[in-house]
């Protein structure tokens, strides 16, 4: 694959006095697989009319074990996500990966799932680990609409999630659900369905496949926080620019040919960071039409009559109970989904 980054001309970049890159990323995504069991119509990877632009596969032990070993040797806590552009539960060794990762004390491990493969036995085995968080993409509370967009059984998915919730030990793991705010899906019904069951309910803005814009009006652009917070490793070891780089278009090197630490501090990634700090966002094709940078700009709304706290950014609105009826009333923010 030809790298889009290779075509960028870097001129006049002086790192002297620039903001220092954090020694370690706050979060690392290890894409266990980019294959999926569903073909959701609105999906940017497997949706209608989307052409696959990279090879599919499953992360081998030679990559995931070595990556987890390196992460566990870092002196700082790291949030580790075991998902990517596919369904994590498809990996035949997913429980082995999860068990190994959660055995490391400095790693806060979780994953996102569509829930369609979740069985009672699998839920029990997941909850037997020291998993920190789980997010489920459910997309609504109406069977007909859910089936229309996801093509699977909503009630089965809901039942599996609810069974997993009965296995929680106190407030661990944190569990959240997310839906995409498609025009004909009742998001309020979804919120009411889950807000008293999980720690957080998220409603994400709908973006047609191929679009990377959340904002409804233009605001002054700032450098993207993801470049200083997130390291993404695809199933084959390829380092991607961020979670928006779903095709791994921006070639940043490969693990374990380079260590995670080396990839994080590589000249290639630093050049992209520099371009952002210089305001040259258009020099990076992936970044030119993306506004994920805006998601650090949040606002909070308290609906006291409904006992609800709403946290809003361009990409999504999250809902939490603000009284003791919520399992997360006093919890910090939950990992993004």
mmCIF file of C-alpha atoms in Angstrom:
data_model
loop_
_atom_site.group_PDB
_atom_site.id
_atom_site.type_symbol
_atom_site.label_atom_id
_atom_site.label_comp_id
_atom_site.label_asym_id
_atom_site.label_seq_id
_atom_site.Cartn_x
_atom_site.Cartn_y
_atom_site.Cartn_z
ATOM 1 C CA UNK A 1 0.000 0.000 0.000
ATOM 2 C CA UNK A 2 1.321 3.445 -0.841
ATOM 3 C CA UNK A 3 1.467 5.642 2.221
ATOM 4 C CA UNK A 4 -0.368 8.949 2.080
ATOM 5 C CA UNK A 5 2.184 10.228 4.570
ATOM 6 C CA UNK A 6 5.043 9.499 2.153
ATOM 7 C CA UNK A 7 3.708 12.161 -0.212
ATOM 8 C CA UNK A 8 3.800 14.927 2.429
ATOM 9 C CA UNK A 9 6.549 17.517 2.152
ATOM 10 C CA UNK A 10 7.930 18.602 5.502
ATOM 11 C CA UNK A 11 9.673 21.938 5.348
ATOM 12 C CA UNK A 12 10.729 24.406 7.989
ATOM 13 C CA UNK A 13 9.798 22.197 10.927
ATOM 14 C CA UNK A 14 11.688 23.117 14.086
ATOM 15 C CA UNK A 15 10.798 21.083 17.169
ATOM 16 C CA UNK A 16 12.679 23.432 19.504
ATOM 17 C CA UNK A 17 10.295 24.768 22.109
ATOM 18 C CA UNK A 18 7.366 22.656 20.896
ATOM 19 C CA UNK A 19 5.108 20.950 23.398
ATOM 20 C CA UNK A 20 6.684 17.719 24.549
ATOM 21 C CA UNK A 21 5.114 14.442 23.449
ATOM 22 C CA UNK A 22 3.963 12.393 26.460
ATOM 23 C CA UNK A 23 6.480 9.678 27.262
ATOM 24 C CA UNK A 24 3.776 7.012 26.923
ATOM 25 C CA UNK A 25 0.337 7.056 25.277
ATOM 26 C CA UNK A 26 -2.685 7.075 27.592
ATOM 27 C CA UNK A 27 -4.405 4.416 25.500
ATOM 28 C CA UNK A 28 -3.323 1.669 23.121
ATOM 29 C CA UNK A 29 -5.658 -0.103 20.716
ATOM 30 C CA UNK A 30 -4.657 -3.658 19.835
ATOM 31 C CA UNK A 31 -6.891 -4.622 16.937
ATOM 32 C CA UNK A 32 -7.539 -8.298 17.599
ATOM 33 C CA UNK A 33 -9.301 -8.518 14.232
ATOM 34 C CA UNK A 34 -10.797 -6.315 11.523
ATOM 35 C CA UNK A 35 -13.313 -8.993 10.510
ATOM 36 C CA UNK A 36 -16.921 -8.705 11.634
ATOM 37 C CA UNK A 37 -19.882 -11.044 12.011
ATOM 38 C CA UNK A 38 -22.334 -8.287 11.025
ATOM 39 C CA UNK A 39 -22.667 -6.003 8.023
ATOM 40 C CA UNK A 40 -24.374 -3.001 9.595
ATOM 41 C CA UNK A 41 -25.648 -0.691 6.884
ATOM 42 C CA UNK A 42 -24.100 2.469 8.357
ATOM 43 C CA UNK A 43 -20.696 0.938 9.194
ATOM 44 C CA UNK A 44 -17.672 2.751 7.774
ATOM 45 C CA UNK A 45 -15.817 -0.550 7.344
ATOM 46 C CA UNK A 46 -18.446 -3.191 6.533
ATOM 47 C CA UNK A 47 -21.439 -1.038 5.540
ATOM 48 C CA UNK A 48 -23.345 -0.737 2.295
ATOM 49 C CA UNK A 49 -21.218 0.361 -0.645
ATOM 50 C CA UNK A 50 -17.940 0.324 1.294
ATOM 51 C CA UNK A 51 -14.950 -1.137 -0.555
ATOM 52 C CA UNK A 52 -12.438 -2.999 1.590
ATOM 53 C CA UNK A 53 -9.054 -1.288 1.447
ATOM 54 C CA UNK A 54 -6.884 -3.554 3.543
ATOM 55 C CA UNK A 55 -6.241 -7.205 4.186
ATOM 56 C CA UNK A 56 -8.320 -8.876 6.872
ATOM 57 C CA UNK A 57 -7.090 -11.199 9.565
ATOM 58 C CA UNK A 58 -6.592 -11.989 13.232
ATOM 59 C CA UNK A 59 -3.794 -10.709 15.448
ATOM 60 C CA UNK A 60 -1.357 -13.592 16.048
ATOM 61 C CA UNK A 61 0.081 -14.434 19.439
ATOM 62 C CA UNK A 62 3.498 -13.338 18.244
ATOM 63 C CA UNK A 63 2.123 -9.793 18.133
ATOM 64 C CA UNK A 64 -0.457 -9.537 20.929
ATOM 65 C CA UNK A 65 1.640 -11.281 23.579
ATOM 66 C CA UNK A 66 4.750 -9.252 22.830
ATOM 67 C CA UNK A 67 2.722 -6.016 22.780
ATOM 68 C CA UNK A 68 1.085 -6.790 26.126
ATOM 69 C CA UNK A 69 4.444 -7.727 27.612
ATOM 70 C CA UNK A 70 5.923 -4.392 26.569
ATOM 71 C CA UNK A 71 2.916 -2.430 27.835
ATOM 72 C CA UNK A 72 3.069 -4.215 31.179
ATOM 73 C CA UNK A 73 6.729 -3.184 31.537
ATOM 74 C CA UNK A 74 5.932 0.522 31.203
ATOM 75 C CA UNK A 75 6.016 2.434 34.512
ATOM 76 C CA UNK A 76 2.691 4.159 33.827
ATOM 77 C CA UNK A 77 -0.880 2.857 33.699
ATOM 78 C CA UNK A 78 -2.252 2.327 30.193
ATOM 79 C CA UNK A 79 -5.798 1.845 28.936
ATOM 80 C CA UNK A 80 -5.734 -1.107 26.501
ATOM 81 C CA UNK A 81 -8.579 -1.701 24.038
ATOM 82 C CA UNK A 82 -8.769 -5.154 22.434
ATOM 83 C CA UNK A 83 -10.877 -4.147 19.444
ATOM 84 C CA UNK A 84 -10.526 -2.345 16.147
ATOM 85 C CA UNK A 85 -12.391 -2.244 12.860
ATOM 86 C CA UNK A 86 -14.067 -5.620 13.499
ATOM 87 C CA UNK A 87 -15.744 -7.730 16.184
ATOM 88 C CA UNK A 88 -13.306 -8.700 18.918
ATOM 89 C CA UNK A 89 -15.250 -11.806 19.959
ATOM 90 C CA UNK A 90 -14.597 -13.391 16.555
ATOM 91 C CA UNK A 91 -10.985 -14.061 17.515
ATOM 92 C CA UNK A 92 -10.708 -17.725 18.522
ATOM 93 C CA UNK A 93 -8.172 -16.810 21.203
ATOM 94 C CA UNK A 94 -9.966 -13.711 22.470
ATOM 95 C CA UNK A 95 -10.439 -15.080 25.991
ATOM 96 C CA UNK A 96 -6.777 -16.075 26.091
ATOM 97 C CA UNK A 97 -5.753 -12.558 25.045
ATOM 98 C CA UNK A 98 -8.137 -10.951 27.532
ATOM 99 C CA UNK A 99 -6.993 -13.188 30.384
ATOM 100 C CA UNK A 100 -3.332 -12.479 29.665
ATOM 101 C CA UNK A 101 -3.832 -8.718 29.346
ATOM 102 C CA UNK A 102 -5.946 -8.410 32.493
ATOM 103 C CA UNK A 103 -3.317 -10.285 34.503
ATOM 104 C CA UNK A 104 -1.036 -7.237 34.141
ATOM 105 C CA UNK A 105 -1.579 -4.827 37.026
ATOM 106 C CA UNK A 106 -0.802 -1.573 35.224
ATOM 107 C CA UNK A 107 -3.201 -2.229 32.327
ATOM 108 C CA UNK A 108 -6.853 -1.169 32.326
ATOM 109 C CA UNK A 109 -8.254 -3.552 29.727
ATOM 110 C CA UNK A 110 -11.564 -3.576 27.866
ATOM 111 C CA UNK A 111 -13.175 -3.913 24.475
ATOM 112 C CA UNK A 112 -16.109 -2.869 22.308
ATOM 113 C CA UNK A 113 -18.513 -5.425 20.863
ATOM 114 C CA UNK A 114 -21.784 -5.608 18.976
ATOM 115 C CA UNK A 115 -22.897 -8.255 21.471
ATOM 116 C CA UNK A 116 -24.310 -10.637 18.868
ATOM 117 C CA UNK A 117 -21.797 -13.383 19.730
ATOM 118 C CA UNK A 118 -22.145 -12.980 23.475
ATOM 119 C CA UNK A 119 -23.495 -16.108 25.187
ATOM 120 C CA UNK A 120 -24.018 -16.793 28.879
ATOM 121 C CA UNK A 121 -20.960 -19.023 29.000
ATOM 122 C CA UNK A 122 -18.822 -16.421 27.247
ATOM 123 C CA UNK A 123 -20.129 -13.683 29.552
ATOM 124 C CA UNK A 124 -19.188 -15.788 32.578
ATOM 125 C CA UNK A 125 -15.672 -16.362 31.273
ATOM 126 C CA UNK A 126 -15.194 -12.679 30.428
ATOM 127 C CA UNK A 127 -16.367 -11.641 33.878
ATOM 128 C CA UNK A 128 -14.018 -14.150 35.512
ATOM 129 C CA UNK A 129 -11.107 -11.982 34.315
ATOM 130 C CA UNK A 130 -10.034 -8.679 35.817
ATOM 131 C CA UNK A 131 -11.569 -6.719 32.933
ATOM 132 C CA UNK A 132 -11.982 -2.980 33.595
ATOM 133 C CA UNK A 133 -14.585 -1.952 31.028
ATOM 134 C CA UNK A 134 -16.848 -3.212 28.233
ATOM 135 C CA UNK A 135 -18.821 -1.252 25.661
ATOM 136 C CA UNK A 136 -21.680 -2.590 23.548
ATOM 137 C CA UNK A 137 -22.902 -1.024 20.297
ATOM 138 C CA UNK A 138 -26.619 -1.737 20.254
ATOM 139 C CA UNK A 139 -28.260 0.909 18.029
ATOM 140 C CA UNK A 140 -31.698 1.493 19.408
ATOM 141 C CA UNK A 141 -34.397 -0.240 21.398
ATOM 142 C CA UNK A 142 -36.803 -1.014 18.552
ATOM 143 C CA UNK A 143 -36.559 -4.527 17.094
ATOM 144 C CA UNK A 144 -37.652 -3.590 13.585
ATOM 145 C CA UNK A 145 -35.187 -0.689 13.280
ATOM 146 C CA UNK A 146 -32.360 -2.675 14.854
ATOM 147 C CA UNK A 147 -32.896 -5.550 12.440
ATOM 148 C CA UNK A 148 -33.063 -3.108 9.542
ATOM 149 C CA UNK A 149 -29.623 -1.679 10.255
ATOM 150 C CA UNK A 150 -27.831 -4.598 11.921
ATOM 151 C CA UNK A 151 -29.631 -7.666 10.629
ATOM 152 C CA UNK A 152 -29.595 -9.604 13.885
ATOM 153 C CA UNK A 153 -31.752 -10.294 16.953
ATOM 154 C CA UNK A 154 -32.036 -7.293 19.289
ATOM 155 C CA UNK A 155 -33.718 -9.178 22.136
ATOM 156 C CA UNK A 156 -30.999 -11.829 22.138
ATOM 157 C CA UNK A 157 -28.315 -9.135 22.343
ATOM 158 C CA UNK A 158 -30.160 -7.272 25.103
ATOM 159 C CA UNK A 159 -30.625 -10.483 27.081
ATOM 160 C CA UNK A 160 -26.930 -11.351 26.810
ATOM 161 C CA UNK A 161 -25.871 -7.902 28.028
ATOM 162 C CA UNK A 162 -28.344 -7.991 30.900
ATOM 163 C CA UNK A 163 -27.038 -11.396 31.977
ATOM 164 C CA UNK A 164 -23.470 -10.090 31.926
ATOM 165 C CA UNK A 165 -24.580 -7.195 34.127
ATOM 166 C CA UNK A 166 -25.837 -9.636 36.769
ATOM 167 C CA UNK A 167 -22.304 -11.012 37.034
ATOM 168 C CA UNK A 168 -20.683 -7.721 37.963
ATOM 169 C CA UNK A 169 -18.735 -7.470 41.189
ATOM 170 C CA UNK A 170 -19.837 -4.143 42.579
ATOM 171 C CA UNK A 171 -19.048 -1.442 40.032
ATOM 172 C CA UNK A 172 -16.534 -3.479 38.045
ATOM 173 C CA UNK A 173 -16.266 -3.696 35.147
ATOM 174 C CA UNK A 174 -17.650 -0.408 33.914
ATOM 175 C CA UNK A 175 -20.258 -1.164 31.237
ATOM 176 C CA UNK A 176 -21.630 1.277 28.696
ATOM 177 C CA UNK A 177 -23.842 1.034 25.643
ATOM 178 C CA UNK A 178 -23.752 3.116 22.499
ATOM 179 C CA UNK A 179 -26.062 3.764 19.580
ATOM 180 C CA UNK A 180 -25.665 5.703 16.350
ATOM 181 C CA UNK A 181 -28.294 8.422 16.061
ATOM 182 C CA UNK A 182 -29.735 7.356 12.722
ATOM 183 C CA UNK A 183 -32.614 9.580 11.568
ATOM 184 C CA UNK A 184 -35.409 7.074 12.232
ATOM 185 C CA UNK A 185 -34.175 5.611 15.532
ATOM 186 C CA UNK A 186 -35.674 6.879 18.804
ATOM 187 C CA UNK A 187 -32.623 7.770 20.892
ATOM 188 C CA UNK A 188 -34.693 8.786 23.933
ATOM 189 C CA UNK A 189 -36.248 5.333 24.034
ATOM 190 C CA UNK A 190 -32.742 3.848 23.935
ATOM 191 C CA UNK A 191 -31.561 6.055 26.783
ATOM 192 C CA UNK A 192 -34.517 5.104 28.967
ATOM 193 C CA UNK A 193 -33.991 1.423 28.129
ATOM 194 C CA UNK A 194 -30.446 1.383 29.536
ATOM 195 C CA UNK A 195 -29.753 4.380 31.775
ATOM 196 C CA UNK A 196 -30.655 2.549 34.989
ATOM 197 C CA UNK A 197 -28.841 -0.643 33.974
ATOM 198 C CA UNK A 198 -25.395 0.492 32.800
ATOM 199 C CA UNK A 199 -22.862 3.106 33.851
ATOM 200 C CA UNK A 200 -23.247 5.295 30.795
ATOM 201 C CA UNK A 201 -25.449 5.513 27.718
ATOM 202 C CA UNK A 202 -23.894 7.100 24.638
ATOM 203 C CA UNK A 203 -25.663 8.430 21.575
ATOM 204 C CA UNK A 204 -23.218 9.060 18.727
ATOM 205 C CA UNK A 205 -23.762 11.395 15.824
ATOM 206 C CA UNK A 206 -24.438 9.625 12.532
ATOM 207 C CA UNK A 207 -21.799 10.123 9.850
ATOM 208 C CA UNK A 208 -22.347 8.569 6.398
ATOM 209 C CA UNK A 209 -19.614 6.126 5.389
ATOM 210 C CA UNK A 210 -16.553 7.990 4.186
ATOM 211 C CA UNK A 211 -17.306 11.112 6.233
ATOM 212 C CA UNK A 212 -15.129 12.128 9.177
ATOM 213 C CA UNK A 213 -17.021 15.223 10.253
ATOM 214 C CA UNK A 214 -18.986 15.652 13.478
ATOM 215 C CA UNK A 215 -19.320 19.421 13.719
ATOM 216 C CA UNK A 216 -22.473 21.110 12.482
ATOM 217 C CA UNK A 217 -20.804 24.523 12.307
ATOM 218 C CA UNK A 218 -17.236 25.663 11.773
ATOM 219 C CA UNK A 219 -15.058 26.591 14.727
ATOM 220 C CA UNK A 220 -11.373 27.421 14.970
ATOM 221 C CA UNK A 221 -9.328 24.286 14.522
ATOM 222 C CA UNK A 222 -6.806 23.062 17.060
ATOM 223 C CA UNK A 223 -4.197 20.241 16.940
ATOM 224 C CA UNK A 224 -5.747 16.824 17.471
ATOM 225 C CA UNK A 225 -5.448 15.394 20.970
ATOM 226 C CA UNK A 226 -5.450 11.825 19.612
ATOM 227 C CA UNK A 227 -1.904 12.232 18.297
ATOM 228 C CA UNK A 228 -0.642 12.718 21.849
ATOM 229 C CA UNK A 229 -2.909 10.189 23.549
ATOM 230 C CA UNK A 230 -3.516 7.119 21.382
ATOM 231 C CA UNK A 231 -1.403 4.443 19.727
ATOM 232 C CA UNK A 232 -3.183 2.052 17.345
ATOM 233 C CA UNK A 233 -1.743 -1.297 16.286
ATOM 234 C CA UNK A 234 -3.629 -3.152 13.545
ATOM 235 C CA UNK A 235 -4.039 -6.933 13.626
ATOM 236 C CA UNK A 236 -0.913 -7.442 11.483
ATOM 237 C CA UNK A 237 1.271 -5.126 13.568
ATOM 238 C CA UNK A 238 0.884 -2.062 11.345
ATOM 239 C CA UNK A 239 0.759 1.149 13.377
ATOM 240 C CA UNK A 240 -2.122 3.412 12.331
ATOM 241 C CA UNK A 241 -2.394 7.144 12.902
ATOM 242 C CA UNK A 242 -5.451 7.012 15.170
ATOM 243 C CA UNK A 243 -8.865 5.378 15.503
ATOM 244 C CA UNK A 244 -10.054 7.327 12.443
ATOM 245 C CA UNK A 245 -7.369 5.676 10.289
ATOM 246 C CA UNK A 246 -9.550 2.608 9.683
ATOM 247 C CA UNK A 247 -7.641 1.516 6.563
ATOM 248 C CA UNK A 248 -4.198 2.118 8.128
ATOM 249 C CA UNK A 249 -3.463 4.522 5.282
ATOM 250 C CA UNK A 250 -0.839 6.526 7.158
ATOM 251 C CA UNK A 251 2.197 4.244 7.323
ATOM 252 C CA UNK A 252 3.916 4.770 10.670
ATOM 253 C CA UNK A 253 5.922 1.567 10.998
ATOM 254 C CA UNK A 254 5.242 -1.945 12.177
ATOM 255 C CA UNK A 255 5.331 -3.843 15.456
ATOM 256 C CA UNK A 256 7.337 -5.793 16.579
ATOM 257 C CA UNK A 257 9.909 -4.665 14.009
ATOM 258 C CA UNK A 258 9.860 -1.502 16.093
ATOM 259 C CA UNK A 259 8.787 -1.441 19.722
ATOM 260 C CA UNK A 260 5.583 0.299 20.773
ATOM 261 C CA UNK A 261 7.705 2.937 22.476
ATOM 262 C CA UNK A 262 9.731 3.497 19.306
ATOM 263 C CA UNK A 263 6.599 3.760 17.194
ATOM 264 C CA UNK A 264 5.131 6.287 19.640
ATOM 265 C CA UNK A 265 8.243 8.468 19.409
ATOM 266 C CA UNK A 266 8.996 7.816 15.744
ATOM 267 C CA UNK A 267 10.029 10.609 13.411
ATOM 268 C CA UNK A 268 7.076 9.688 11.196
ATOM 269 C CA UNK A 269 4.501 10.302 13.908
ATOM 270 C CA UNK A 270 6.321 13.376 15.190
ATOM 271 C CA UNK A 271 6.129 14.896 11.716
ATOM 272 C CA UNK A 272 2.357 14.559 11.745
ATOM 273 C CA UNK A 273 2.225 16.103 15.216
ATOM 274 C CA UNK A 274 4.379 18.983 13.981
ATOM 275 C CA UNK A 275 2.134 19.627 11.004
ATOM 276 C CA UNK A 276 -0.845 19.861 13.338
ATOM 277 C CA UNK A 277 0.941 22.303 15.623
ATOM 278 C CA UNK A 278 1.816 24.418 12.596
ATOM 279 C CA UNK A 279 -1.810 24.400 11.454
ATOM 280 C CA UNK A 280 -0.962 22.475 8.273
ATOM 281 C CA UNK A 281 -3.804 19.980 8.657
ATOM 282 C CA UNK A 282 -4.480 19.844 4.930
ATOM 283 C CA UNK A 283 -1.011 18.384 4.349
ATOM 284 C CA UNK A 284 -2.268 15.119 5.818
ATOM 285 C CA UNK A 285 -5.081 13.722 3.651
ATOM 286 C CA UNK A 286 -6.634 11.747 6.514
ATOM 287 C CA UNK A 287 -6.736 14.820 8.749
ATOM 288 C CA UNK A 288 -7.876 17.335 6.153
ATOM 289 C CA UNK A 289 -11.604 16.611 6.545
ATOM 290 C CA UNK A 290 -11.626 15.121 10.055
ATOM 291 C CA UNK A 291 -12.874 17.016 13.087
ATOM 292 C CA UNK A 292 -12.358 14.452 15.843
ATOM 293 C CA UNK A 293 -10.053 17.066 17.361
ATOM 294 C CA UNK A 294 -13.201 18.911 18.467
ATOM 295 C CA UNK A 295 -14.249 16.174 20.871
ATOM 296 C CA UNK A 296 -12.100 17.639 23.638
ATOM 297 C CA UNK A 297 -14.556 20.561 23.667
ATOM 298 C CA UNK A 298 -17.299 19.343 25.972
ATOM 299 C CA UNK A 299 -20.242 20.796 27.828
ATOM 300 C CA UNK A 300 -22.325 19.429 30.691
ATOM 301 C CA UNK A 301 -26.057 19.690 31.211
ATOM 302 C CA UNK A 302 -27.840 18.652 34.396
ATOM 303 C CA UNK A 303 -31.473 17.630 34.068
ATOM 304 C CA UNK A 304 -32.286 17.542 37.758
ATOM 305 C CA UNK A 305 -35.947 16.749 37.205
ATOM 306 C CA UNK A 306 -34.878 13.570 35.388
ATOM 307 C CA UNK A 307 -31.804 12.875 37.560
ATOM 308 C CA UNK A 308 -29.690 12.951 34.404
ATOM 309 C CA UNK A 309 -26.239 14.311 33.644
ATOM 310 C CA UNK A 310 -25.544 14.898 29.956
ATOM 311 C CA UNK A 311 -21.991 15.317 28.689
ATOM 312 C CA UNK A 312 -21.876 16.619 25.136
ATOM 313 C CA UNK A 313 -19.224 16.914 22.448
ATOM 314 C CA UNK A 314 -19.461 17.039 18.671
ATOM 315 C CA UNK A 315 -19.283 13.253 18.314
ATOM 316 C CA UNK A 316 -21.741 12.138 20.971
ATOM 317 C CA UNK A 317 -23.871 12.834 23.999
ATOM 318 C CA UNK A 318 -23.499 10.627 27.056
ATOM 319 C CA UNK A 319 -26.178 10.124 29.706
ATOM 320 C CA UNK A 320 -25.647 9.184 33.346
ATOM 321 C CA UNK A 321 -27.841 9.202 36.419
ATOM 322 C CA UNK A 322 -26.805 11.897 38.889
ATOM 323 C CA UNK A 323 -28.303 10.264 41.967
ATOM 324 C CA UNK A 324 -27.638 6.988 43.728
ATOM 325 C CA UNK A 325 -29.878 5.104 41.290
ATOM 326 C CA UNK A 326 -26.909 5.126 38.892
ATOM 327 C CA UNK A 327 -24.109 2.553 39.236
ATOM 328 C CA UNK A 328 -21.715 5.258 38.032
ATOM 329 C CA UNK A 329 -23.039 8.336 39.788
ATOM 330 C CA UNK A 330 -19.606 9.078 41.243
ATOM 331 C CA UNK A 331 -17.430 7.491 38.589
ATOM 332 C CA UNK A 332 -15.011 9.221 36.252
ATOM 333 C CA UNK A 333 -15.599 9.320 32.530
ATOM 334 C CA UNK A 334 -15.797 5.947 30.794
ATOM 335 C CA UNK A 335 -13.475 5.034 27.897
ATOM 336 C CA UNK A 336 -14.709 6.414 24.586
ATOM 337 C CA UNK A 337 -16.717 4.118 22.350
#
